[in-house]
Tab-separated table of C-alpha atoms in Angstrom:
chain	number	residue	atom	x	y	z
A	1	ASP	CA	-0.005	-0.037	0.004
A	2	THR	CA	1.613	3.204	-1.091
A	3	GLY	CA	-0.958	5.553	0.524
A	4	VAL	CA	-0.749	7.511	3.727
A	5	SER	CA	-0.519	5.290	6.721
A	6	GLN	CA	-1.244	6.141	10.316
A	7	ASP	CA	-0.527	4.340	13.589
A	8	PRO	CA	-2.127	3.387	15.816
A	9	ARG	CA	-5.618	3.252	14.286
A	10	HIS	CA	-7.271	3.378	17.698
A	11	LYS	CA	-6.019	4.597	21.083
A	12	ILE	CA	-7.912	4.541	24.339
A	13	THR	CA	-6.273	6.454	27.193
A	14	LYS	CA	-7.048	7.862	30.523
A	15	ARG	CA	-7.314	11.619	31.143
A	16	GLY	CA	-3.891	13.059	31.886
A	17	GLN	CA	-1.853	10.564	29.948
A	18	ASN	CA	0.300	11.416	26.897
A	19	VAL	CA	-0.327	9.880	23.489
A	20	THR	CA	1.638	9.948	20.276
A	21	PHE	CA	0.472	9.314	16.732
A	22	ARG	CA	2.579	8.606	13.759
A	23	CYS	CA	1.967	9.397	10.095
A	24	ASP	CA	3.890	8.062	7.102
A	25	PRO	CA	2.948	10.133	3.993
A	26	ILE	CA	3.168	9.130	0.367
A	27	SER	CA	6.920	8.962	-0.161
A	28	GLU	CA	7.357	11.682	-2.716
A	29	HIS	CA	5.091	14.189	-1.075
A	30	ASN	CA	6.806	17.092	0.655
A	31	ARG	CA	3.766	18.608	2.371
A	32	LEU	CA	2.173	16.845	5.310
A	33	TYR	CA	-0.891	17.902	7.270
A	34	TRP	CA	-2.660	17.094	10.502
A	35	TYR	CA	-6.387	17.521	10.766
A	36	ARG	CA	-8.814	16.704	13.557
A	37	GLN	CA	-12.303	15.400	12.948
A	38	THR	CA	-15.037	15.125	15.584
A	39	LEU	CA	-18.283	13.206	15.136
A	40	GLY	CA	-20.588	14.848	12.595
A	41	GLN	CA	-18.072	17.536	11.641
A	42	GLY	CA	-15.686	18.123	8.814
A	43	PRO	CA	-11.929	17.843	9.318
A	44	GLU	CA	-10.326	20.929	11.022
A	45	PHE	CA	-6.822	22.080	10.064
A	46	LEU	CA	-4.262	21.698	12.878
A	47	THR	CA	-0.879	22.125	11.348
A	48	TYR	CA	1.237	21.448	8.273
A	49	PHE	CA	4.869	20.803	7.257
A	50	GLN	CA	6.753	21.534	4.130
A	51	ASN	CA	9.535	18.974	4.325
A	52	GLU	CA	10.770	19.165	7.898
A	53	ALA	CA	9.633	22.806	8.513
A	54	GLN	CA	6.391	23.303	10.421
A	55	LEU	CA	5.014	26.327	8.507
A	56	GLU	CA	1.664	26.888	10.163
A	57	LYS	CA	-0.246	25.951	13.305
A	58	SER	CA	-3.922	26.474	13.989
A	59	ARG	CA	-5.145	28.210	17.131
A	60	LEU	CA	-6.843	24.847	17.882
A	61	LEU	CA	-3.388	23.499	18.575
A	62	SER	CA	-2.930	24.220	22.279
A	63	ASP	CA	0.454	24.070	23.953
A	64	ARG	CA	-0.331	20.434	24.962
A	65	PHE	CA	-0.045	19.511	21.332
A	66	SER	CA	3.221	19.161	19.490
A	67	ALA	CA	4.031	17.885	15.995
A	68	GLU	CA	7.334	17.021	14.401
A	69	ARG	CA	8.621	15.853	11.056
A	70	PRO	CA	12.334	15.522	11.894
A	71	LYS	CA	13.649	14.217	8.571
A	72	GLY	CA	10.935	15.486	6.247
A	73	SER	CA	9.455	11.962	5.992
A	74	PHE	CA	7.192	10.656	8.737
A	75	SER	CA	5.593	12.909	11.278
A	76	THR	CA	4.397	12.503	14.873
A	77	LEU	CA	1.698	14.286	16.727
A	78	GLU	CA	1.933	14.183	20.504
A	79	ILE	CA	-0.773	15.214	22.936
A	80	GLN	CA	0.339	15.727	26.518
A	81	ARG	CA	-2.015	15.603	29.571
A	82	THR	CA	-4.910	14.409	27.446
A	83	GLU	CA	-8.399	15.798	28.174
A	84	GLN	CA	-11.779	14.349	27.324
A	85	GLY	CA	-12.267	17.100	24.752
A	86	ASP	CA	-9.244	15.738	22.849
A	87	SER	CA	-11.311	12.661	21.854
A	88	ALA	CA	-11.469	12.772	18.054
A	89	MET	CA	-10.182	11.277	14.888
A	90	TYR	CA	-6.740	12.656	14.034
A	91	LEU	CA	-6.231	12.593	10.238
A	92	CYS	CA	-2.928	12.926	8.476
A	93	ALA	CA	-2.707	13.932	4.843
A	94	SER	CA	-0.050	14.616	2.341
A	95	SER	CA	0.368	16.439	-0.967
A	96	GLY	CA	2.890	16.648	-3.668
A	97	LYS	CA	4.249	18.895	-6.408
A	98	SER	CA	1.427	21.255	-7.158
A	99	ALA	CA	-1.080	22.485	-4.550
A	100	GLY	CA	-4.312	20.688	-4.821
A	101	GLU	CA	-5.372	17.201	-3.940
A	102	LEU	CA	-4.831	16.005	-0.370
A	103	PHE	CA	-4.416	12.321	0.214
A	104	PHE	CA	-5.675	11.321	3.670
A	105	GLY	CA	-4.781	8.477	5.892
A	106	GLU	CA	-7.358	6.337	7.638
A	107	GLY	CA	-6.900	8.313	10.805
A	108	SER	CA	-6.084	7.588	14.404
A	109	ARG	CA	-9.111	7.556	16.659
A	110	LEU	CA	-8.390	8.869	20.136
A	111	THR	CA	-10.729	8.126	23.032
A	112	VAL	CA	-9.952	9.859	26.321
A	113	LEU	CA	-11.750	8.257	29.366
B	1	GLY	CA	-10.394	33.270	8.062
B	2	GLU	CA	-12.431	31.221	5.677
B	3	ASN	CA	-15.873	29.918	6.706
B	4	VAL	CA	-17.676	27.231	4.683
B	5	GLU	CA	-21.321	26.415	5.142
B	6	GLN	CA	-22.831	23.263	3.689
B	7	HIS	CA	-26.436	22.276	3.121
B	8	PRO	CA	-28.315	20.084	3.555
B	9	SER	CA	-26.890	18.096	6.537
B	10	THR	CA	-28.841	15.026	5.444
B	11	LEU	CA	-30.232	14.056	2.100
B	12	SER	CA	-32.102	10.963	1.011
B	13	VAL	CA	-32.835	10.257	-2.686
B	14	GLN	CA	-34.341	7.409	-4.598
B	15	GLU	CA	-31.857	5.367	-6.548
B	16	GLY	CA	-31.580	6.698	-10.024
B	17	ASP	CA	-32.571	10.258	-9.051
B	18	SER	CA	-30.207	13.158	-8.733
B	19	ALA	CA	-28.631	14.640	-5.568
B	20	VAL	CA	-27.464	18.233	-5.099
B	21	ILE	CA	-25.363	19.528	-2.242
B	22	LYS	CA	-24.625	23.217	-1.827
B	23	CYS	CA	-21.841	25.193	-0.124
B	24	THR	CA	-21.077	28.815	0.417
B	25	TYR	CA	-17.672	30.285	1.341
B	26	SER	CA	-16.758	33.623	2.834
B	27	ASP	CA	-13.230	34.449	1.713
B	28	SER	CA	-13.151	35.850	-1.826
B	29	ALA	CA	-9.487	34.944	-2.096
B	30	SER	CA	-10.359	31.240	-2.068
B	31	ASN	CA	-9.685	29.683	-5.501
B	32	TYR	CA	-9.760	25.929	-5.015
B	33	PHE	CA	-12.891	23.928	-4.063
B	34	PRO	CA	-12.626	20.184	-3.630
B	35	TRP	CA	-15.334	17.670	-2.683
B	36	TYR	CA	-14.498	14.701	-0.539
B	37	LYS	CA	-16.479	11.507	-0.010
B	38	GLN	CA	-16.142	9.748	3.300
B	39	GLU	CA	-17.660	6.300	3.866
B	40	LEU	CA	-18.213	5.073	7.403
B	41	GLY	CA	-14.873	4.464	9.128
B	42	LYS	CA	-12.902	5.300	6.057
B	43	ARG	CA	-10.591	8.112	4.934
B	44	PRO	CA	-11.984	11.164	3.086
B	45	GLN	CA	-11.320	10.715	-0.596
B	46	LEU	CA	-11.322	13.406	-3.294
B	47	ILE	CA	-14.051	12.889	-5.871
B	48	ILE	CA	-13.899	16.118	-7.876
B	49	ASP	CA	-12.489	19.564	-7.536
B	50	ILE	CA	-12.795	22.895	-9.294
B	51	ARG	CA	-10.549	25.941	-9.464
B	52	SER	CA	-11.795	29.504	-9.641
B	53	ASN	CA	-10.890	29.887	-13.323
B	54	VAL	CA	-13.729	27.691	-14.509
B	55	GLY	CA	-17.444	27.635	-13.767
B	56	GLU	CA	-18.307	24.008	-14.119
B	57	LYS	CA	-16.532	20.574	-14.205
B	58	LYS	CA	-17.905	17.175	-14.872
B	59	ASP	CA	-16.646	13.670	-14.368
B	60	GLN	CA	-19.054	10.966	-15.412
B	61	ARG	CA	-22.053	11.189	-13.032
B	62	ILE	CA	-20.500	13.884	-10.838
B	63	ALA	CA	-20.365	17.617	-11.670
B	64	VAL	CA	-19.457	20.701	-9.710
B	65	THR	CA	-20.487	24.227	-10.386
B	66	LEU	CA	-18.948	27.443	-9.089
B	67	ASN	CA	-20.392	30.912	-8.779
B	68	LYS	CA	-17.562	33.202	-7.728
B	69	THR	CA	-19.789	36.319	-7.511
B	70	ALA	CA	-22.209	34.678	-5.076
B	71	LYS	CA	-19.440	32.664	-3.456
B	72	HIS	CA	-21.153	29.364	-3.692
B	73	PHE	CA	-20.453	25.962	-5.297
B	74	SER	CA	-22.495	22.877	-5.667
B	75	LEU	CA	-22.109	19.123	-6.150
B	76	HIS	CA	-24.434	17.354	-8.492
B	77	ILE	CA	-24.683	13.573	-8.595
B	78	THR	CA	-26.852	12.107	-11.396
B	79	GLU	CA	-28.297	8.548	-11.735
B	80	THR	CA	-27.515	7.857	-8.046
B	81	GLN	CA	-26.513	4.350	-7.013
B	82	PRO	CA	-26.401	2.649	-3.585
B	83	GLU	CA	-22.653	2.994	-3.507
B	84	ASP	CA	-23.073	6.778	-3.523
B	85	SER	CA	-24.295	6.508	0.074
B	86	ALA	CA	-21.679	8.368	2.222
B	87	VAL	CA	-20.886	11.629	3.913
B	88	TYR	CA	-19.818	14.334	1.410
B	89	PHE	CA	-17.669	17.352	2.499
B	90	CYS	CA	-17.028	20.518	0.467
B	91	ALA	CA	-13.890	22.571	1.184
B	92	ALA	CA	-12.217	25.787	0.114
B	93	SER	CA	-8.700	27.092	0.126
B	94	ASN	CA	-6.310	29.525	-1.550
B	95	VAL	CA	-3.731	27.429	-3.241
B	96	ASP	CA	-1.715	30.475	-4.320
B	97	PHE	CA	0.099	30.093	-1.022
B	98	GLY	CA	1.321	26.661	-2.222
B	99	ASN	CA	-0.463	24.605	0.403
B	100	GLU	CA	-3.735	22.722	0.990
B	101	LYS	CA	-4.910	24.284	4.168
B	102	LEU	CA	-8.508	23.430	3.522
B	103	THR	CA	-11.561	24.733	5.372
B	104	PHE	CA	-14.254	22.066	5.272
B	105	GLY	CA	-17.994	22.234	5.486
B	106	THR	CA	-19.858	20.309	8.078
B	107	GLY	CA	-20.802	17.502	5.708
B	108	THR	CA	-23.879	16.018	4.040
B	109	ARG	CA	-24.988	12.498	4.822
B	110	LEU	CA	-26.367	11.138	1.525
B	111	THR	CA	-28.502	8.064	1.616
B	112	ILE	CA	-29.613	6.331	-1.624
B	113	ILE	CA	-32.808	4.455	-1.172
B	114	PRO	CA	-32.915	1.375	-3.333
């Protein structure tokens, strides 16, 4: 499968714990995005990378959230001190040469108890 | 920032009939308008997109129209089939910045009645 892959697909954690999600984009894509989707809503932009540089962060991304893309390939999204309101599907997407189509992964569903 | 509104939130049509979903956007600088289909538990997948230099685009049973003056765009699905049942999201962005920071609508759950 040469699409965007995310891991884990599901994560259940207790409030206050830290969680980390990983995204492997399509190999030749230099732009990588994180979106959050809650039930019944469209995806909301969180942050994006051009190669290893994090170029923009949404105001939705509180200081408990951090994302990295150290070598311009895979990316991680860490949530510290999780809260129940963090429960959502975290979608990763990537894009290539010309701005346009986003290719999404299957998402990592987070449930905070 | 950009705000995208989408209607209706749910839509049921008889198999073979047409379905129309409408979106409005607020930022006149937006110039790229994709539509994504998301089946239950699956990833959003692009089904069609349109850029602001054209008013209409068609791909088999799917078409999208764009009215820049009114800042609205619509998805039209003709001859609907059961496999068209899914949630559809419209989105908008300005790709002149070289990125895909999309603002999505809230989605339309389309149900095709056999």
